CSV table of C-alpha atoms in Angstrom, one decimal:
chain,number,residue,atom,x,y,z
A,217,MET,CA,0.1,-0.1,0.0
A,218,LYS,CA,1.3,3.4,-1.0
A,219,PRO,CA,1.6,6.0,1.8
A,220,GLN,CA,-1.0,8.8,2.0
A,221,PHE,CA,-0.5,12.4,2.4
A,222,SER,CA,-3.2,14.8,3.9
A,223,LEU,CA,-3.2,18.2,2.6
A,224,HIS,CA,-5.6,21.0,4.0
A,225,ARG,CA,-7.6,22.6,1.4
A,226,ALA,CA,-9.3,25.9,1.5
A,227,SER,CA,-12.9,26.5,0.8
A,228,THR,CA,-14.2,27.4,-2.6
A,229,SER,CA,-15.0,30.9,-1.7
A,230,VAL,CA,-11.4,32.0,-0.8
A,231,ALA,CA,-10.1,34.2,-3.7
A,232,LEU,CA,-6.8,33.7,-5.4
A,233,LEU,CA,-5.0,36.9,-4.4
A,234,LEU,CA,-6.3,36.8,-0.8
A,235,ILE,CA,-4.8,33.6,0.2
A,236,ALA,CA,-1.5,34.6,-1.9
A,237,ILE,CA,-1.3,37.7,0.3
A,238,MET,CA,-1.8,35.6,3.4
A,239,MET,CA,0.9,33.1,2.3
A,240,LEU,CA,3.6,35.9,2.1
A,241,GLY,CA,2.6,38.1,5.0
A,242,LEU,CA,-0.5,39.3,6.8
A,243,ALA,CA,-1.2,42.9,7.2
A,244,GLY,CA,0.4,44.4,10.4
A,245,CYS,CA,2.3,41.3,11.3
A,246,ASP,CA,6.0,41.1,11.9
A,247,THR,CA,7.4,37.7,12.8
A,248,SER,CA,10.6,37.3,14.8
A,249,SER,CA,12.2,34.4,12.8
A,250,PRO,CA,11.8,32.5,9.5
A,251,ALA,CA,10.8,29.5,11.5
A,252,ALA,CA,7.7,31.3,12.7
A,253,GLN,CA,7.1,32.9,9.5
A,254,GLY,CA,7.6,29.7,7.6
A,255,GLN,CA,5.2,27.8,9.6
A,256,ALA,CA,2.6,30.6,9.0
A,257,ALA,CA,3.2,30.6,5.4
A,258,GLN,CA,2.4,27.0,4.6
A,259,LEU,CA,0.8,27.0,1.1
A,260,GLN,CA,-3.0,26.9,0.7
A,261,PRO,CA,-4.9,26.0,-2.4
A,262,THR,CA,-6.9,28.9,-3.7
A,263,ILE,CA,-9.7,27.4,-5.7
A,264,GLN,CA,-11.2,24.1,-5.0
A,265,PRO,CA,-14.6,23.1,-6.7
A,266,GLN,CA,-16.6,20.5,-4.8
A,267,ALA,CA,-14.5,17.3,-4.8
A,268,ASN,CA,-16.5,14.6,-6.6
A,269,GLY,CA,-19.5,15.5,-4.8
A,270,SER,CA,-18.0,14.4,-1.4
A,271,LYS,CA,-18.1,16.5,1.8
A,272,GLU,CA,-14.7,15.5,3.0
A,273,ASP,CA,-11.3,15.4,1.1
A,274,VAL,CA,-9.5,12.2,0.6
A,275,PRO,CA,-5.8,12.2,1.5
A,276,ASP,CA,-3.5,12.8,-1.6
A,277,GLU,CA,-1.5,9.9,-2.6
A,278,VAL,CA,2.3,10.0,-2.3
A,279,VAL,CA,3.9,8.9,-5.6
A,280,HIS,CA,7.6,10.0,-5.1
A,281,ASN,CA,9.7,11.9,-2.7
A,282,ALA,CA,13.5,12.8,-2.4
A,283,ASP,CA,15.8,14.4,0.1
A,284,PHE,CA,18.5,17.0,-1.0
A,285,GLY,CA,20.0,17.6,2.3
A,286,THR,CA,18.9,20.9,3.4
A,287,TRP,CA,15.4,20.5,1.6
A,288,ASN,CA,13.2,17.9,0.4
A,289,TYR,CA,10.0,17.5,-1.6
A,290,VAL,CA,7.1,15.1,-1.9
A,291,ALA,CA,5.1,14.4,-5.1
A,292,LEU,CA,1.4,13.6,-4.6
A,293,LYS,CA,-1.6,12.6,-6.7
A,294,ASN,CA,-4.5,14.8,-6.3
A,295,MET,CA,-7.4,12.6,-5.0
A,296,ASN,CA,-10.0,15.5,-5.0
A,297,GLY,CA,-11.3,18.2,-7.0
A,298,ALA,CA,-9.5,20.6,-9.1
A,299,VAL,CA,-7.3,23.2,-7.1
A,300,ILE,CA,-4.9,25.9,-8.0
A,301,TYR,CA,-2.1,27.0,-5.6
A,302,ASN,CA,-0.8,30.6,-5.5
A,303,GLY,CA,0.4,31.4,-9.1
A,304,GLY,CA,0.6,27.6,-9.9
A,305,LYS,CA,-1.0,25.6,-12.6
A,306,LYS,CA,-4.4,24.0,-12.3
A,307,ILE,CA,-4.2,20.6,-10.6
A,308,GLY,CA,-7.0,18.4,-11.7
A,309,PRO,CA,-8.3,15.2,-10.2
A,310,GLY,CA,-5.7,12.4,-10.7
A,311,ASP,CA,-2.9,15.0,-11.5
A,312,ILE,CA,0.4,14.9,-9.7
A,313,TYR,CA,1.9,18.0,-8.1
A,314,ALA,CA,4.9,18.5,-5.7
A,315,MET,CA,5.5,20.3,-2.6
A,316,ILE,CA,9.1,21.6,-1.5
A,317,SER,CA,9.9,22.2,2.1
A,318,TYR,CA,13.1,23.3,3.9
A,319,LYS,CA,14.2,20.9,6.7
A,320,VAL,CA,15.4,22.9,9.7
A,321,GLN,CA,12.9,25.5,11.0
A,322,THR,CA,15.4,28.0,12.2
A,323,ASP,CA,17.1,31.0,10.6
A,324,ASP,CA,20.2,29.0,9.8
A,325,GLY,CA,18.1,26.3,8.4
A,326,VAL,CA,16.5,28.8,5.9
A,327,ARG,CA,20.0,30.1,5.0
A,328,SER,CA,21.2,26.6,4.5
A,329,TYR,CA,18.4,26.0,2.0
A,330,MET,CA,19.1,29.2,0.3
A,331,GLU,CA,22.8,28.5,-0.2
A,332,ALA,CA,22.1,24.9,-1.4
A,333,ASN,CA,19.7,26.5,-4.0
A,334,ARG,CA,22.2,29.0,-5.1
A,335,LYS,CA,24.6,26.1,-6.1
A,336,LEU,CA,21.9,24.6,-8.3
A,337,ILE,CA,21.5,27.8,-10.5
A,338,ALA,CA,24.5,27.1,-12.8
A,339,GLN,CA,23.1,23.6,-13.2
A,340,VAL,CA,19.6,24.7,-14.3
A,341,ALA,CA,21.2,27.6,-16.5
A,342,LYS,CA,22.9,24.8,-18.6
A,343,GLN,CA,19.5,23.4,-19.5
A,344,SER,CA,17.5,24.5,-22.6
A,345,GLY,CA,14.2,26.2,-22.6
A,346,GLN,CA,12.3,27.9,-19.8
A,347,ALA,CA,12.9,27.7,-16.0
A,348,GLU,CA,10.3,28.4,-13.3
A,349,VAL,CA,11.8,31.1,-10.7
A,350,TYR,CA,11.0,32.8,-7.6
A,351,ILE,CA,12.8,36.1,-7.5
A,352,TYR,CA,13.1,38.1,-4.3
A,353,PHE,CA,14.3,41.7,-4.4
A,354,SER,CA,16.3,43.6,-1.8
A,355,PRO,CA,14.0,44.6,-0.2
A,356,TYR,CA,11.7,46.4,-2.5
A,357,LEU,CA,12.0,47.1,-6.2
A,358,PRO,CA,9.9,50.3,-7.3
A,359,VAL,CA,7.2,49.2,-9.7
A,360,ASP,CA,8.6,51.3,-12.8
A,361,GLN,CA,12.0,49.5,-12.3
A,362,PHE,CA,10.3,46.0,-11.8
A,363,ARG,CA,8.5,46.7,-15.2
A,364,SER,CA,11.8,47.4,-16.8
A,365,PHE,CA,13.3,44.4,-15.1
A,366,ALA,CA,10.6,42.1,-16.3
A,367,GLN,CA,10.9,43.4,-19.8
A,368,ALA,CA,14.7,43.2,-19.8
A,369,HIS,CA,14.8,39.5,-18.8
A,370,GLY,CA,11.6,38.5,-20.9
A,371,LEU,CA,9.7,37.4,-17.7
A,372,SER,CA,6.4,35.5,-18.2
A,373,ILE,CA,4.7,36.3,-14.7
A,374,ALA,CA,2.5,34.2,-12.7
A,375,GLN,CA,2.5,36.4,-9.6
A,376,SER,CA,4.0,39.6,-8.3
A,377,PHE,CA,3.6,41.1,-4.7
A,378,VAL,CA,3.8,44.9,-4.0
A,379,ARG,CA,4.2,46.1,-0.4
A,380,ALA,CA,3.1,49.3,1.2
A,381,THR,CA,4.4,50.1,4.7
A,382,ARG,CA,4.0,52.4,7.8
A,383,SER,CA,6.1,52.8,10.7
A,384,ASP,CA,4.2,52.6,14.0
A,385,PRO,CA,5.6,55.2,16.5
A,386,ASN,CA,4.1,53.1,19.3
A,387,THR,CA,5.9,49.9,18.6
A,388,PRO,CA,9.3,48.8,17.1
A,389,TYR,CA,7.4,47.1,14.2
A,390,THR,CA,6.4,48.2,10.7
A,391,THR,CA,2.7,47.8,9.6
A,392,PHE,CA,2.5,46.6,6.1
A,393,GLU,CA,0.0,45.8,3.4
A,394,THR,CA,0.4,43.5,0.5
A,395,MET,CA,-1.1,43.7,-3.0
A,396,GLY,CA,-0.9,40.7,-5.3
A,397,PHE,CA,-1.0,41.1,-9.1
A,398,GLY,CA,-1.5,38.2,-11.5
A,399,PRO,CA,-3.3,37.2,-14.5
A,400,HIS,CA,-7.0,37.5,-14.8
A,401,GLN,CA,-7.4,33.7,-15.1
A,402,PRO,CA,-5.8,31.7,-12.1
A,403,GLY,CA,-3.1,29.2,-13.3
A,404,GLU,CA,-2.1,31.3,-16.5
A,405,LEU,CA,0.9,33.6,-17.1
A,406,ILE,CA,1.2,37.3,-17.9
A,407,ALA,CA,2.7,37.2,-21.3
A,408,LYS,CA,6.2,38.9,-22.0
A,409,GLY,CA,5.7,42.6,-22.7
A,410,VAL,CA,2.4,42.9,-21.0
A,411,ASP,CA,2.3,45.2,-18.1
A,412,PRO,CA,2.5,42.9,-14.9
A,413,ILE,CA,1.3,45.6,-12.6
A,414,PRO,CA,-1.2,47.9,-14.5
A,415,GLN,CA,-0.8,51.4,-13.3
A,416,LEU,CA,-4.5,52.3,-13.0
A,417,GLU,CA,-5.2,49.1,-10.9
A,418,LEU,CA,-2.2,49.8,-8.7
A,419,GLU,CA,-3.3,53.5,-8.1
A,420,GLY,CA,-6.9,52.3,-7.2
A,421,ARG,CA,-5.9,49.6,-5.0
A,422,PHE,CA,-3.3,51.8,-3.1
A,423,SER,CA,-5.8,54.7,-2.9
A,424,GLN,CA,-8.3,52.2,-1.1
A,425,LEU,CA,-5.4,51.0,1.3
A,426,THR,CA,-4.5,54.6,2.2
A,427,HIS,CA,-8.0,55.3,3.0
A,428,ASP,CA,-8.3,52.3,5.2
A,429,PHE,CA,-4.8,52.8,6.7
A,430,PRO,CA,-3.7,56.4,6.5
A,431,GLY,CA,0.1,57.0,6.5
A,432,LEU,CA,1.1,53.9,4.1
A,433,GLU,CA,4.0,54.5,1.8
A,434,LEU,CA,4.2,52.6,-1.4
A,435,LYS,CA,7.5,50.6,-1.3
A,436,GLY,CA,7.6,48.3,-4.5
A,437,VAL,CA,7.8,44.8,-5.5
A,438,PHE,CA,9.3,42.3,-3.1
A,439,TYR,CA,8.6,39.1,-4.9
A,440,THR,CA,7.7,37.6,-8.2
A,441,ARG,CA,7.1,34.1,-9.6
A,442,ALA,CA,7.7,33.8,-13.2
A,443,TRP,CA,9.1,31.7,-16.1
A,444,VAL,CA,12.3,32.8,-18.0
A,445,ASN,CA,14.7,31.5,-20.4
A,446,THR,CA,17.4,29.5,-18.7
A,447,SER,CA,20.0,31.7,-20.5
A,448,GLU,CA,18.8,34.7,-18.5
A,449,LEU,CA,19.5,33.1,-15.0
A,450,PRO,CA,23.1,34.2,-14.7
A,451,ALA,CA,22.2,37.9,-15.4
A,452,ILE,CA,19.3,37.7,-12.9
A,453,THR,CA,21.5,36.3,-10.4
A,454,ALA,CA,24.2,39.0,-10.9
A,455,ASN,CA,21.6,41.9,-10.7
A,456,ALA,CA,22.4,43.9,-7.6
A,457,GLN,CA,18.6,44.5,-7.0
A,458,VAL,CA,17.9,40.6,-6.6
A,459,TYR,CA,18.4,39.3,-3.2
A,460,TYR,CA,17.6,35.8,-4.0
A,461,LEU,CA,16.8,33.6,-7.1
A,462,ASP,CA,15.1,30.3,-6.4
A,463,VAL,CA,15.2,27.4,-9.0
A,464,THR,CA,14.4,24.4,-7.0
A,465,ALA,CA,11.2,23.8,-8.8
A,466,ASN,CA,13.1,22.9,-11.8
A,467,VAL,CA,15.4,20.4,-10.0
A,468,VAL,CA,12.2,18.8,-8.8
A,469,ARG,CA,10.8,18.3,-12.1
A,470,SER,CA,14.2,16.9,-13.4
A,471,ASP,CA,14.3,14.4,-10.5
A,472,LEU,CA,10.6,13.4,-11.1
A,473,ALA,CA,11.4,12.9,-14.9
A,474,ALA,CA,14.5,10.7,-13.8
A,475,ALA,CA,12.1,8.7,-11.5
A,476,GLY,CA,9.8,7.9,-14.5
A,477,ILE,CA,6.9,10.1,-13.4
A,478,PRO,CA,4.8,10.8,-16.6
A,479,ASN,CA,4.7,14.4,-17.8
A,480,ALA,CA,7.1,15.5,-15.2
A,481,ASN,CA,8.2,18.7,-16.9
A,482,ASN,CA,4.6,20.0,-16.6
A,483,ILE,CA,3.9,19.1,-13.1
A,484,ASP,CA,2.9,22.0,-10.7
A,485,VAL,CA,5.7,22.6,-8.1
A,486,GLU,CA,4.9,24.6,-5.0
A,487,ASN,CA,7.3,25.8,-2.4
A,488,ASN,CA,6.7,26.0,1.4
A,489,SER,CA,9.8,28.1,2.1
A,490,LEU,CA,8.6,31.4,0.6
A,491,GLY,CA,7.5,33.2,3.7
A,492,ALA,CA,10.6,32.3,5.7
A,493,VAL,CA,13.0,33.3,3.0
A,494,TYR,CA,11.5,36.7,2.7
A,495,ASP,CA,11.5,37.2,6.4
A,496,LEU,CA,15.3,37.2,5.9
A,497,VAL,CA,15.1,39.8,3.3
A,498,GLU,CA,13.1,42.2,5.2
A,499,HIS,CA,15.1,42.2,8.3
A,500,PRO,CA,18.5,44.0,7.8
A,501,SER,CA,19.8,42.6,11.0
A,502,LYS,CA,19.9,39.3,9.2
A,503,PRO,CA,22.4,39.9,6.6
A,504,ARG,CA,22.6,37.9,3.3
A,505,LYS,CA,25.1,35.0,3.4
């Protein structure tokens, strides 16, 4: 009998960007460590139609897993209704998807995961075609500069997140609000050359935020999930505005293909380390290694 993996699923009423925002940071929160942030940032599915008419989900079936030292992943067969994770592809009933996790729930554990990933970039850059990447900026890239960055590197974007902050004179913490931008249809990509953050939409949403939370200052983009030609990876890594480039999803797909998993190159791969990684970016006292 194959092992089973139970995955918590959100209700159908939860919208794509709201859950994505929760994943990467709740408004007004400031965590003390990536361990705490990472546990709060466990990925949640964002769309789940009724699963085959049943009231309860069936545990998803583990089909493969692998350990890479500082991180591991598990590949699962969806035993329930269609679901879409934050910026990912639609996972239909019977489809296989994968989840990446860093292994040690501490600051040093997250740094070890990041360092291991950096060593994989050259390997992925030698492959042909497109790579899926998570790009973290240091710490915020102004929206106009992000548009230029996306165009210069030919990004096809699944999601981008813009942050507005406000210093709280009564506490040592910073209040922040997050705005997520993506394609109109979940699971698709914003094509190259298309504005990933439409100016009118940005202005309207920021205006509403400042109405609800006076004193907010628009900072810029702190994270994007995209697809890019592998030949662009060295240039992205060398860009001083990029804090961290994550390519582990591509390594997972290659490993699944080597294990004989059908259609491995098209499998959706999600990463449970996102919140913890960005916690290091936003805290200057935790310098990059």
